[in-house]
């Protein structure tokens, strides 16, 4: 972890913290695992007096409060908000920017973020510039006096680019703007952007946090509660991107085992990336854990391990890449990532026309199967 002088406090170690955060024994029953409160409404006094701390489900519910406590602790922020999806969290953040704000966002970014900015940014009174956010000079050139937020995603989707969070935070703050990091690929287990100077972290909880490909959710974690937490809490009440209790409960359960899972995802991904690197049918492997990766040294500094996502450029073009994807047996052809099972995706087909993703790129979400089985599957798919 990134912890420094407080290293001996067991609650600073994420393996321990994630088991205990928001995990108080239920006072009503003694239940060790948290109950799921499905109630949409909570008793108040005859004059609307707050009796129990909850009023209406859209504004908050006990299962979500437990989850937000755990999310804030995991990323080391003062406050966290949970949403119905990762993109709901993204939209809530962008909608909170004052009208007339300018946004700098990465060229290689989750395609839903790019499409949201392009389709809705101007309706929300925003202007935006796409830049290679991993290149400080490119960010400096994109900054304007009215730039309010710089959006970074590291490692990035799907090209696994690495952005140096501490250096970027310094540049952005020097300009009077704030830095948000989409930490979905890394999770707080491997990288804690707030410790490195970022102001906000966003996660698609649908991925490694849920961890089993069965729940949709998103989160924002704030280094300082003010001004974003009260502002976006209010917009969540009024615009309604609130999550269901069951989804909050599943993500909270996922967090309990996340440290173990993410370590194994990363170990399997490294083993597979090393096995595919230099293979005659493979043009390039994008994985920050490989010493030849342009972001390797930075990733070593700011990440505990390199994550479970690997992109492979198959020698040839679209046809050769799709052919390999069709021959894999343990990797299911499907979108999304971060579940226990391995997935493969020809990303350009999913992102559609105009995508900057190379046509011969296959994105892998490396699962928790035995690494030797995953490597053997790739070797047979490559025709060995
Ligand atoms: C999936 C994903 C999102 C969007 O999250 P949803 O939960 O699908 O809405 C955002 N960023 C990254 C990096 C993602 O992988």
Short mmCIF file of N, CA, C and O in Angstrom, two decimals, residues 245-364:
data_model
loop_
_atom_site.label_atom_id
_atom_site.label_comp_id
_atom_site.label_asym_id
_atom_site.label_seq_id
_atom_site.Cartn_x
_atom_site.Cartn_y
_atom_site.Cartn_z
N UNK A 245 -30.78 -1.33 -2.93
CA UNK A 245 -30.12 -1.96 -1.78
C UNK A 245 -29.41 -3.26 -2.14
O UNK A 245 -28.33 -3.53 -1.65
N UNK A 246 -30.02 -4.04 -3.01
CA UNK A 246 -29.40 -5.33 -3.34
C UNK A 246 -28.06 -5.10 -4.04
O UNK A 246 -27.07 -5.80 -3.78
N UNK A 247 -28.01 -4.12 -4.95
CA UNK A 247 -26.75 -3.84 -5.64
C UNK A 247 -25.69 -3.32 -4.66
O UNK A 247 -24.53 -3.70 -4.74
N UNK A 248 -26.11 -2.45 -3.74
CA UNK A 248 -25.15 -1.95 -2.74
C UNK A 248 -24.63 -3.12 -1.91
O UNK A 248 -23.44 -3.22 -1.61
N UNK A 249 -25.51 -4.04 -1.57
CA UNK A 249 -25.13 -5.19 -0.74
C UNK A 249 -24.14 -6.09 -1.48
O UNK A 249 -23.14 -6.55 -0.93
N UNK A 250 -24.41 -6.35 -2.77
CA UNK A 250 -23.50 -7.22 -3.54
C UNK A 250 -22.12 -6.59 -3.69
O UNK A 250 -21.11 -7.28 -3.62
N UNK A 251 -22.08 -5.27 -3.90
CA UNK A 251 -20.77 -4.63 -4.03
C UNK A 251 -20.04 -4.66 -2.69
O UNK A 251 -18.83 -4.93 -2.63
N UNK A 252 -20.77 -4.44 -1.60
CA UNK A 252 -20.15 -4.50 -0.27
C UNK A 252 -19.59 -5.91 -0.04
O UNK A 252 -18.46 -6.07 0.44
N UNK A 253 -20.32 -6.92 -0.43
CA UNK A 253 -19.82 -8.28 -0.27
C UNK A 253 -18.58 -8.51 -1.13
O UNK A 253 -17.62 -9.15 -0.72
N UNK A 254 -18.61 -7.94 -2.35
CA UNK A 254 -17.45 -8.08 -3.23
C UNK A 254 -16.20 -7.47 -2.62
O UNK A 254 -15.10 -8.01 -2.74
N UNK A 255 -16.35 -6.33 -1.95
CA UNK A 255 -15.19 -5.66 -1.36
C UNK A 255 -14.49 -6.55 -0.33
O UNK A 255 -13.27 -6.44 -0.14
N UNK A 256 -15.24 -7.41 0.32
CA UNK A 256 -14.66 -8.24 1.39
C UNK A 256 -13.54 -9.14 0.86
O UNK A 256 -12.58 -9.41 1.56
N UNK A 257 -13.69 -9.63 -0.36
CA UNK A 257 -12.69 -10.56 -0.91
C UNK A 257 -11.83 -9.91 -2.00
O UNK A 257 -11.04 -10.58 -2.66
N UNK A 258 -11.98 -8.60 -2.17
CA UNK A 258 -11.32 -7.95 -3.31
C UNK A 258 -9.79 -8.05 -3.25
O UNK A 258 -9.14 -8.25 -4.28
N UNK A 259 -9.21 -7.91 -2.07
CA UNK A 259 -7.74 -7.94 -1.99
C UNK A 259 -7.20 -9.27 -2.50
O UNK A 259 -6.28 -9.30 -3.32
N UNK A 260 -7.79 -10.38 -2.06
CA UNK A 260 -7.34 -11.71 -2.51
C UNK A 260 -7.54 -11.87 -4.01
O UNK A 260 -6.66 -12.34 -4.72
N UNK A 261 -8.73 -11.48 -4.47
CA UNK A 261 -9.03 -11.68 -5.89
C UNK A 261 -8.09 -10.88 -6.77
O UNK A 261 -7.54 -11.38 -7.76
N UNK A 262 -7.93 -9.59 -6.44
CA UNK A 262 -7.15 -8.71 -7.32
C UNK A 262 -5.68 -9.14 -7.37
O UNK A 262 -5.05 -9.09 -8.43
N UNK A 263 -5.17 -9.62 -6.25
CA UNK A 263 -3.78 -10.11 -6.28
C UNK A 263 -3.64 -11.28 -7.24
O UNK A 263 -2.68 -11.36 -8.00
N UNK A 264 -4.62 -12.19 -7.23
CA UNK A 264 -4.53 -13.35 -8.13
C UNK A 264 -4.79 -12.95 -9.58
O UNK A 264 -4.11 -13.43 -10.49
N UNK A 265 -5.74 -12.04 -9.80
CA UNK A 265 -5.96 -11.54 -11.17
C UNK A 265 -4.64 -11.00 -11.72
O UNK A 265 -4.27 -11.26 -12.87
N UNK A 266 -3.94 -10.21 -10.90
CA UNK A 266 -2.71 -9.56 -11.36
C UNK A 266 -1.60 -10.58 -11.61
O UNK A 266 -0.85 -10.49 -12.59
N UNK A 267 -1.49 -11.58 -10.74
CA UNK A 267 -0.45 -12.60 -10.92
C UNK A 267 -0.72 -13.40 -12.19
O UNK A 267 0.20 -13.68 -12.97
N UNK A 268 -1.99 -13.76 -12.43
CA UNK A 268 -2.33 -14.51 -13.64
C UNK A 268 -2.09 -13.68 -14.89
O UNK A 268 -1.60 -14.18 -15.91
N UNK A 269 -2.44 -12.39 -14.82
CA UNK A 269 -2.25 -11.52 -15.99
C UNK A 269 -0.77 -11.37 -16.31
O UNK A 269 -0.38 -11.41 -17.48
N UNK A 270 0.05 -11.22 -15.29
CA UNK A 270 1.49 -11.10 -15.53
C UNK A 270 2.04 -12.37 -16.17
O UNK A 270 2.79 -12.31 -17.15
N UNK A 271 1.63 -13.53 -15.66
CA UNK A 271 2.11 -14.80 -16.22
C UNK A 271 1.69 -14.93 -17.69
O UNK A 271 2.49 -15.32 -18.55
N UNK A 272 0.45 -14.56 -17.98
CA UNK A 272 -0.04 -14.68 -19.36
C UNK A 272 0.65 -13.67 -20.28
O UNK A 272 1.06 -14.01 -21.40
N UNK A 273 0.81 -12.44 -19.80
CA UNK A 273 1.46 -11.40 -20.61
C UNK A 273 2.90 -11.82 -20.93
O UNK A 273 3.36 -11.68 -22.07
N UNK A 274 3.59 -12.38 -19.94
CA UNK A 274 4.97 -12.83 -20.18
C UNK A 274 5.01 -13.97 -21.18
O UNK A 274 5.89 -14.03 -22.02
N UNK A 275 4.02 -14.87 -21.11
CA UNK A 275 3.99 -16.01 -22.03
C UNK A 275 3.69 -15.57 -23.46
O UNK A 275 4.17 -16.18 -24.42
N UNK A 276 2.89 -14.52 -23.62
CA UNK A 276 2.49 -14.09 -24.98
C UNK A 276 3.50 -13.12 -25.59
O UNK A 276 3.60 -13.02 -26.82
N UNK A 277 4.23 -12.42 -24.74
CA UNK A 277 5.21 -11.45 -25.20
C UNK A 277 6.28 -12.17 -26.04
O UNK A 277 6.85 -13.16 -25.60
N UNK A 278 6.49 -11.68 -27.26
CA UNK A 278 7.52 -12.29 -28.11
C UNK A 278 7.02 -13.49 -28.91
O UNK A 278 7.77 -14.05 -29.70
N UNK A 279 5.76 -13.89 -28.71
CA UNK A 279 5.21 -15.01 -29.50
C UNK A 279 5.14 -14.58 -30.98
O UNK A 279 4.73 -13.44 -31.27
N UNK A 280 5.54 -15.45 -31.90
CA UNK A 280 5.57 -15.05 -33.32
C UNK A 280 4.23 -14.57 -33.89
O UNK A 280 4.19 -13.77 -34.81
N UNK A 281 3.11 -15.03 -33.32
CA UNK A 281 1.78 -14.62 -33.84
C UNK A 281 1.26 -13.37 -33.14
O UNK A 281 0.14 -12.93 -33.40
N UNK A 282 2.07 -12.85 -32.22
CA UNK A 282 1.64 -11.68 -31.44
C UNK A 282 2.53 -10.49 -31.80
O UNK A 282 3.75 -10.58 -31.75
N UNK A 283 1.88 -9.39 -32.19
CA UNK A 283 2.65 -8.18 -32.56
C UNK A 283 3.14 -7.48 -31.28
O UNK A 283 4.31 -7.16 -31.16
N UNK A 284 2.23 -7.23 -30.35
CA UNK A 284 2.58 -6.54 -29.10
C UNK A 284 1.65 -7.01 -28.00
O UNK A 284 0.49 -7.36 -28.25
N UNK A 285 2.15 -6.98 -26.79
CA UNK A 285 1.30 -7.18 -25.62
C UNK A 285 1.32 -5.87 -24.84
O UNK A 285 2.39 -5.36 -24.51
N UNK A 286 0.14 -5.30 -24.60
CA UNK A 286 0.06 -4.11 -23.75
C UNK A 286 -0.21 -4.58 -22.33
O UNK A 286 -1.32 -5.03 -22.01
N UNK A 287 0.80 -4.51 -21.49
CA UNK A 287 0.62 -4.84 -20.07
C UNK A 287 1.68 -4.07 -19.28
O UNK A 287 2.87 -4.22 -19.53
N UNK A 288 1.26 -3.22 -18.36
CA UNK A 288 2.23 -2.35 -17.68
C UNK A 288 3.26 -3.12 -16.85
O UNK A 288 4.28 -2.56 -16.44
N UNK A 289 3.01 -4.41 -16.62
CA UNK A 289 3.97 -5.23 -15.86
C UNK A 289 5.15 -5.69 -16.69
O UNK A 289 6.12 -6.22 -16.14
N UNK A 290 5.09 -5.52 -18.02
CA UNK A 290 6.22 -5.93 -18.86
C UNK A 290 7.25 -4.80 -18.90
O UNK A 290 6.88 -3.64 -19.12
N UNK A 291 8.53 -5.13 -18.71
CA UNK A 291 9.56 -4.08 -18.64
C UNK A 291 9.60 -3.18 -19.89
O UNK A 291 9.98 -2.02 -19.80
N UNK A 292 9.18 -3.69 -21.06
CA UNK A 292 9.22 -2.88 -22.27
C UNK A 292 8.04 -1.91 -22.40
O UNK A 292 8.01 -1.08 -23.30
N UNK A 293 7.07 -2.01 -21.51
CA UNK A 293 5.90 -1.12 -21.58
C UNK A 293 6.32 0.30 -21.25
O UNK A 293 7.04 0.51 -20.26
N UNK A 294 5.89 1.30 -22.05
CA UNK A 294 6.35 2.67 -21.81
C UNK A 294 6.00 3.22 -20.42
O UNK A 294 6.70 4.09 -19.92
N UNK A 295 4.97 2.67 -19.79
CA UNK A 295 4.59 3.16 -18.46
C UNK A 295 5.10 2.28 -17.32
O UNK A 295 4.70 2.47 -16.16
N UNK A 296 5.97 1.33 -17.64
CA UNK A 296 6.35 0.32 -16.64
C UNK A 296 6.94 0.94 -15.37
O UNK A 296 6.55 0.59 -14.26
N UNK A 297 7.90 1.86 -15.56
CA UNK A 297 8.58 2.41 -14.37
C UNK A 297 7.61 3.20 -13.50
O UNK A 297 7.65 3.11 -12.27
N UNK A 298 6.73 3.97 -14.14
CA UNK A 298 5.75 4.75 -13.37
C UNK A 298 4.77 3.79 -12.68
O UNK A 298 4.45 3.96 -11.50
N UNK A 299 4.35 2.78 -13.40
CA UNK A 299 3.42 1.81 -12.80
C UNK A 299 4.06 1.15 -11.59
O UNK A 299 3.41 0.93 -10.56
N UNK A 300 5.36 0.82 -11.68
CA UNK A 300 6.04 0.22 -10.53
C UNK A 300 6.03 1.13 -9.32
O UNK A 300 5.95 0.68 -8.19
N UNK A 301 6.12 2.43 -9.60
CA UNK A 301 6.13 3.41 -8.49
C UNK A 301 4.76 3.59 -7.87
O UNK A 301 4.62 3.74 -6.66
N UNK A 302 3.71 3.63 -8.69
CA UNK A 302 2.41 4.03 -8.15
C UNK A 302 1.41 2.89 -7.99
O UNK A 302 0.32 3.09 -7.48
N UNK A 303 1.80 1.68 -8.41
CA UNK A 303 0.89 0.54 -8.27
C UNK A 303 1.59 -0.57 -7.49
O UNK A 303 2.79 -0.76 -7.59
N UNK A 304 0.78 -1.34 -6.77
CA UNK A 304 1.33 -2.45 -5.98
C UNK A 304 1.59 -3.66 -6.88
O UNK A 304 2.47 -4.46 -6.64
N UNK A 305 0.74 -3.84 -7.88
CA UNK A 305 0.92 -4.84 -8.93
C UNK A 305 0.23 -4.23 -10.15
O UNK A 305 -0.28 -3.11 -10.07
N UNK A 306 0.21 -4.96 -11.29
CA UNK A 306 -0.13 -4.28 -12.55
C UNK A 306 -1.54 -4.56 -13.05
O UNK A 306 -1.91 -4.13 -14.13
N UNK A 307 -2.32 -5.29 -12.27
CA UNK A 307 -3.73 -5.46 -12.61
C UNK A 307 -4.00 -6.69 -13.46
O UNK A 307 -3.08 -7.38 -13.92
N UNK A 308 -5.27 -6.94 -13.68
CA UNK A 308 -5.71 -8.15 -14.36
C UNK A 308 -6.09 -7.97 -15.82
O UNK A 308 -6.61 -8.89 -16.44
N UNK A 309 -5.85 -6.78 -16.38
CA UNK A 309 -6.23 -6.51 -17.76
C UNK A 309 -5.00 -6.53 -18.67
O UNK A 309 -3.98 -5.92 -18.35
N UNK A 310 -5.14 -7.21 -19.80
CA UNK A 310 -4.06 -7.32 -20.78
C UNK A 310 -4.68 -7.08 -22.15
O UNK A 310 -5.78 -7.57 -22.42
N UNK A 311 -4.02 -6.31 -23.01
CA UNK A 311 -4.46 -6.23 -24.40
C UNK A 311 -3.38 -6.82 -25.30
O UNK A 311 -2.20 -6.58 -25.10
N UNK A 312 -3.83 -7.61 -26.26
CA UNK A 312 -2.91 -8.31 -27.16
C UNK A 312 -3.18 -7.83 -28.58
O UNK A 312 -4.33 -7.87 -29.04
N UNK A 313 -2.14 -7.36 -29.27
CA UNK A 313 -2.27 -7.05 -30.68
C UNK A 313 -1.81 -8.28 -31.46
O UNK A 313 -0.63 -8.64 -31.44
N UNK A 314 -2.78 -8.94 -32.09
CA UNK A 314 -2.50 -10.15 -32.85
C UNK A 314 -1.83 -9.73 -34.17
O UNK A 314 -2.23 -8.74 -34.79
N UNK A 315 -0.81 -10.49 -34.60
CA UNK A 315 -0.17 -10.15 -35.87
C UNK A 315 -1.19 -10.31 -36.99
O UNK A 315 -1.88 -11.33 -37.06
N UNK A 316 -1.30 -9.29 -37.85
CA UNK A 316 -2.31 -9.29 -38.90
C UNK A 316 -3.28 -8.15 -38.64
O UNK A 316 -2.89 -7.10 -38.14
N UNK A 317 -4.57 -8.39 -38.94
CA UNK A 317 -5.56 -7.33 -38.77
C UNK A 317 -6.76 -7.84 -38.02
O UNK A 317 -6.67 -8.76 -37.20
N UNK A 318 -7.92 -7.23 -38.32
CA UNK A 318 -9.15 -7.58 -37.63
C UNK A 318 -9.46 -9.07 -37.74
O UNK A 318 -9.78 -9.73 -36.75
N UNK A 319 -9.31 -9.59 -38.99
CA UNK A 319 -9.71 -10.97 -39.25
C UNK A 319 -8.90 -11.96 -38.40
O UNK A 319 -9.46 -12.87 -37.79
N UNK A 320 -7.57 -11.74 -38.35
CA UNK A 320 -6.71 -12.64 -37.57
C UNK A 320 -7.07 -12.56 -36.08
O UNK A 320 -7.08 -13.57 -35.38
N UNK A 321 -7.35 -11.33 -35.61
CA UNK A 321 -7.66 -11.15 -34.18
C UNK A 321 -8.97 -11.87 -33.83
O UNK A 321 -9.05 -12.61 -32.84
N UNK A 322 -9.99 -11.68 -34.68
CA UNK A 322 -11.29 -12.31 -34.43
C UNK A 322 -11.17 -13.83 -34.49
O UNK A 322 -11.80 -14.56 -33.71
N UNK A 323 -10.32 -14.31 -35.40
CA UNK A 323 -10.08 -15.76 -35.53
C UNK A 323 -9.50 -16.33 -34.22
O UNK A 323 -9.96 -17.37 -33.73
N UNK A 324 -8.52 -15.64 -33.66
CA UNK A 324 -7.94 -16.10 -32.38
C UNK A 324 -9.01 -16.08 -31.29
O UNK A 324 -9.16 -17.04 -30.52
N UNK A 325 -9.80 -15.01 -31.24
CA UNK A 325 -10.85 -14.91 -30.22
C UNK A 325 -11.84 -16.06 -30.34
O UNK A 325 -12.35 -16.57 -29.34
N UNK A 326 -12.08 -16.51 -31.57
CA UNK A 326 -13.05 -17.59 -31.78
C UNK A 326 -12.50 -18.93 -31.33
O UNK A 326 -13.26 -19.87 -31.09
N UNK A 327 -11.16 -19.04 -31.27
CA UNK A 327 -10.57 -20.34 -30.91
C UNK A 327 -10.32 -20.51 -29.41
O UNK A 327 -10.06 -21.60 -28.94
N UNK A 328 -10.39 -19.41 -28.66
CA UNK A 328 -10.16 -19.52 -27.21
C UNK A 328 -11.31 -20.28 -26.57
O UNK A 328 -12.47 -20.10 -26.95
N UNK A 329 -11.00 -21.15 -25.60
CA UNK A 329 -12.06 -21.94 -24.96
C UNK A 329 -12.35 -21.47 -23.53
O UNK A 329 -13.49 -21.49 -23.11
N UNK A 330 -11.30 -21.09 -22.81
CA UNK A 330 -11.52 -20.68 -21.41
C UNK A 330 -11.91 -19.21 -21.32
O UNK A 330 -12.43 -18.76 -20.30
N UNK A 331 -11.61 -18.43 -22.35
CA UNK A 331 -11.96 -17.01 -22.38
C UNK A 331 -13.27 -16.86 -23.14
O UNK A 331 -13.32 -17.10 -24.35
N UNK A 332 -14.31 -16.48 -22.48
CA UNK A 332 -15.60 -16.26 -23.15
C UNK A 332 -15.55 -14.92 -23.90
O UNK A 332 -15.03 -13.94 -23.36
N UNK A 333 -16.10 -14.91 -25.11
CA UNK A 333 -16.22 -13.64 -25.84
C UNK A 333 -17.34 -12.84 -25.22
O UNK A 333 -18.52 -13.16 -25.40
N UNK A 334 -16.98 -11.81 -24.49
CA UNK A 334 -17.99 -10.98 -23.82
C UNK A 334 -17.35 -9.67 -23.40
O UNK A 334 -16.13 -9.59 -23.20
N UNK A 335 -18.20 -8.65 -23.26
CA UNK A 335 -17.69 -7.37 -22.80
C UNK A 335 -17.58 -7.40 -21.27
O UNK A 335 -17.88 -8.39 -20.63
N UNK A 336 -17.11 -6.28 -20.72
CA UNK A 336 -16.92 -6.10 -19.28
C UNK A 336 -15.67 -6.83 -18.79
O UNK A 336 -14.90 -7.40 -19.59
N UNK A 337 -15.44 -6.77 -17.50
CA UNK A 337 -14.17 -7.20 -16.93
C UNK A 337 -14.29 -7.31 -15.42
O UNK A 337 -15.27 -6.87 -14.82
N UNK A 338 -13.26 -7.91 -14.83
CA UNK A 338 -13.15 -7.89 -13.38
C UNK A 338 -13.89 -9.01 -12.67
O UNK A 338 -13.90 -9.05 -11.44
N UNK A 339 -14.52 -9.93 -13.41
CA UNK A 339 -15.19 -11.06 -12.78
C UNK A 339 -14.21 -12.22 -12.61
O UNK A 339 -13.08 -12.18 -13.11
N UNK A 340 -14.66 -13.26 -11.92
CA UNK A 340 -13.77 -14.39 -11.65
C UNK A 340 -13.40 -15.14 -12.93
O UNK A 340 -12.36 -15.80 -13.00
N UNK A 341 -14.25 -15.05 -13.98
CA UNK A 341 -14.02 -15.81 -15.20
C UNK A 341 -13.24 -14.96 -16.21
O UNK A 341 -13.39 -13.76 -16.26
N UNK A 342 -12.44 -15.62 -17.05
CA UNK A 342 -11.68 -14.89 -18.07
C UNK A 342 -12.58 -14.54 -19.26
O UNK A 342 -13.40 -15.35 -19.69
N UNK A 343 -12.38 -13.32 -19.76
CA UNK A 343 -13.15 -12.83 -20.91
C UNK A 343 -12.19 -12.28 -21.96
O UNK A 343 -11.10 -11.80 -21.64
N UNK A 344 -12.62 -12.37 -23.22
CA UNK A 344 -11.86 -11.77 -24.32
C UNK A 344 -12.82 -10.93 -25.15
O UNK A 344 -14.00 -11.27 -25.27
N UNK A 345 -12.31 -9.85 -25.70
CA UNK A 345 -13.18 -9.01 -26.52
C UNK A 345 -12.40 -8.33 -27.63
O UNK A 345 -11.35 -7.72 -27.39
N UNK A 346 -12.94 -8.43 -28.85
CA UNK A 346 -12.40 -7.62 -29.95
C UNK A 346 -12.98 -6.23 -29.77
O UNK A 346 -14.12 -5.94 -30.14
N UNK A 347 -12.20 -5.38 -29.15
CA UNK A 347 -12.71 -4.13 -28.60
C UNK A 347 -13.20 -3.17 -29.69
O UNK A 347 -14.20 -2.47 -29.49
N UNK A 348 -12.50 -3.11 -30.84
CA UNK A 348 -12.90 -2.16 -31.88
C UNK A 348 -14.32 -2.46 -32.37
O UNK A 348 -15.09 -1.54 -32.70
N UNK A 349 -14.70 -3.73 -32.41
CA UNK A 349 -16.06 -4.09 -32.86
C UNK A 349 -17.10 -3.53 -31.91
O UNK A 349 -18.21 -3.17 -32.33
N UNK A 350 -16.79 -3.49 -30.63
CA UNK A 350 -17.74 -3.03 -29.62
C UNK A 350 -17.79 -1.50 -29.58
O UNK A 350 -18.85 -0.91 -29.39
N UNK A 351 -16.62 -0.88 -29.76
CA UNK A 351 -16.57 0.59 -29.65
C UNK A 351 -17.14 1.27 -30.90
O UNK A 351 -17.54 2.42 -30.84
N UNK A 352 -17.16 0.53 -32.03
CA UNK A 352 -17.84 1.03 -33.22
C UNK A 352 -16.99 1.96 -34.07
O UNK A 352 -15.81 2.19 -33.77
N UNK A 353 -17.61 2.51 -35.14
CA UNK A 353 -16.86 3.33 -36.10
C UNK A 353 -16.20 4.53 -35.42
O UNK A 353 -16.73 5.08 -34.46
N UNK A 354 -15.02 4.88 -35.90
CA UNK A 354 -14.33 6.05 -35.37
C UNK A 354 -13.50 5.78 -34.13
O UNK A 354 -12.87 6.67 -33.57
N UNK A 355 -13.48 4.52 -33.67
CA UNK A 355 -12.72 4.23 -32.46
C UNK A 355 -11.22 4.33 -32.72
O UNK A 355 -10.75 3.94 -33.78
N UNK A 356 -10.46 4.85 -31.73
CA UNK A 356 -9.01 4.86 -31.88
C UNK A 356 -8.36 3.51 -31.55
O UNK A 356 -7.15 3.35 -31.69
N UNK A 357 -9.15 2.53 -31.13
CA UNK A 357 -8.60 1.22 -30.75
C UNK A 357 -8.14 0.45 -31.98
O UNK A 357 -8.91 0.31 -32.94
N UNK A 358 -6.91 -0.09 -31.98
CA UNK A 358 -6.42 -0.85 -33.14
C UNK A 358 -7.32 -2.04 -33.49
O UNK A 358 -7.87 -2.69 -32.60
N UNK A 359 -7.45 -2.32 -34.77
CA UNK A 359 -8.36 -3.37 -35.24
C UNK A 359 -7.86 -4.77 -34.88
O UNK A 359 -8.63 -5.72 -34.90
N UNK A 360 -6.57 -4.90 -34.59
CA UNK A 360 -6.05 -6.24 -34.24
C UNK A 360 -5.89 -6.41 -32.73
O UNK A 360 -5.18 -7.30 -32.29
N UNK A 361 -6.58 -5.56 -31.96
CA UNK A 361 -6.45 -5.63 -30.48
C UNK A 361 -7.53 -6.52 -29.87
O UNK A 361 -8.72 -6.36 -30.14
N UNK A 362 -7.09 -7.45 -29.04
CA UNK A 362 -8.00 -8.23 -28.21
C UNK A 362 -7.76 -7.83 -26.77
O UNK A 362 -6.63 -7.84 -26.29
N UNK A 363 -8.84 -7.46 -26.08
CA UNK A 363 -8.70 -7.10 -24.67
C UNK A 363 -9.08 -8.29 -23.80
O UNK A 363 -10.14 -8.90 -24.01
N UNK A 364 -8.23 -8.60 -22.84
CA UNK A 364 -8.48 -9.74 -21.97
C UNK A 364 -8.73 -9.29 -20.56
O UNK A 364 -8.00 -8.46 -20.02
#
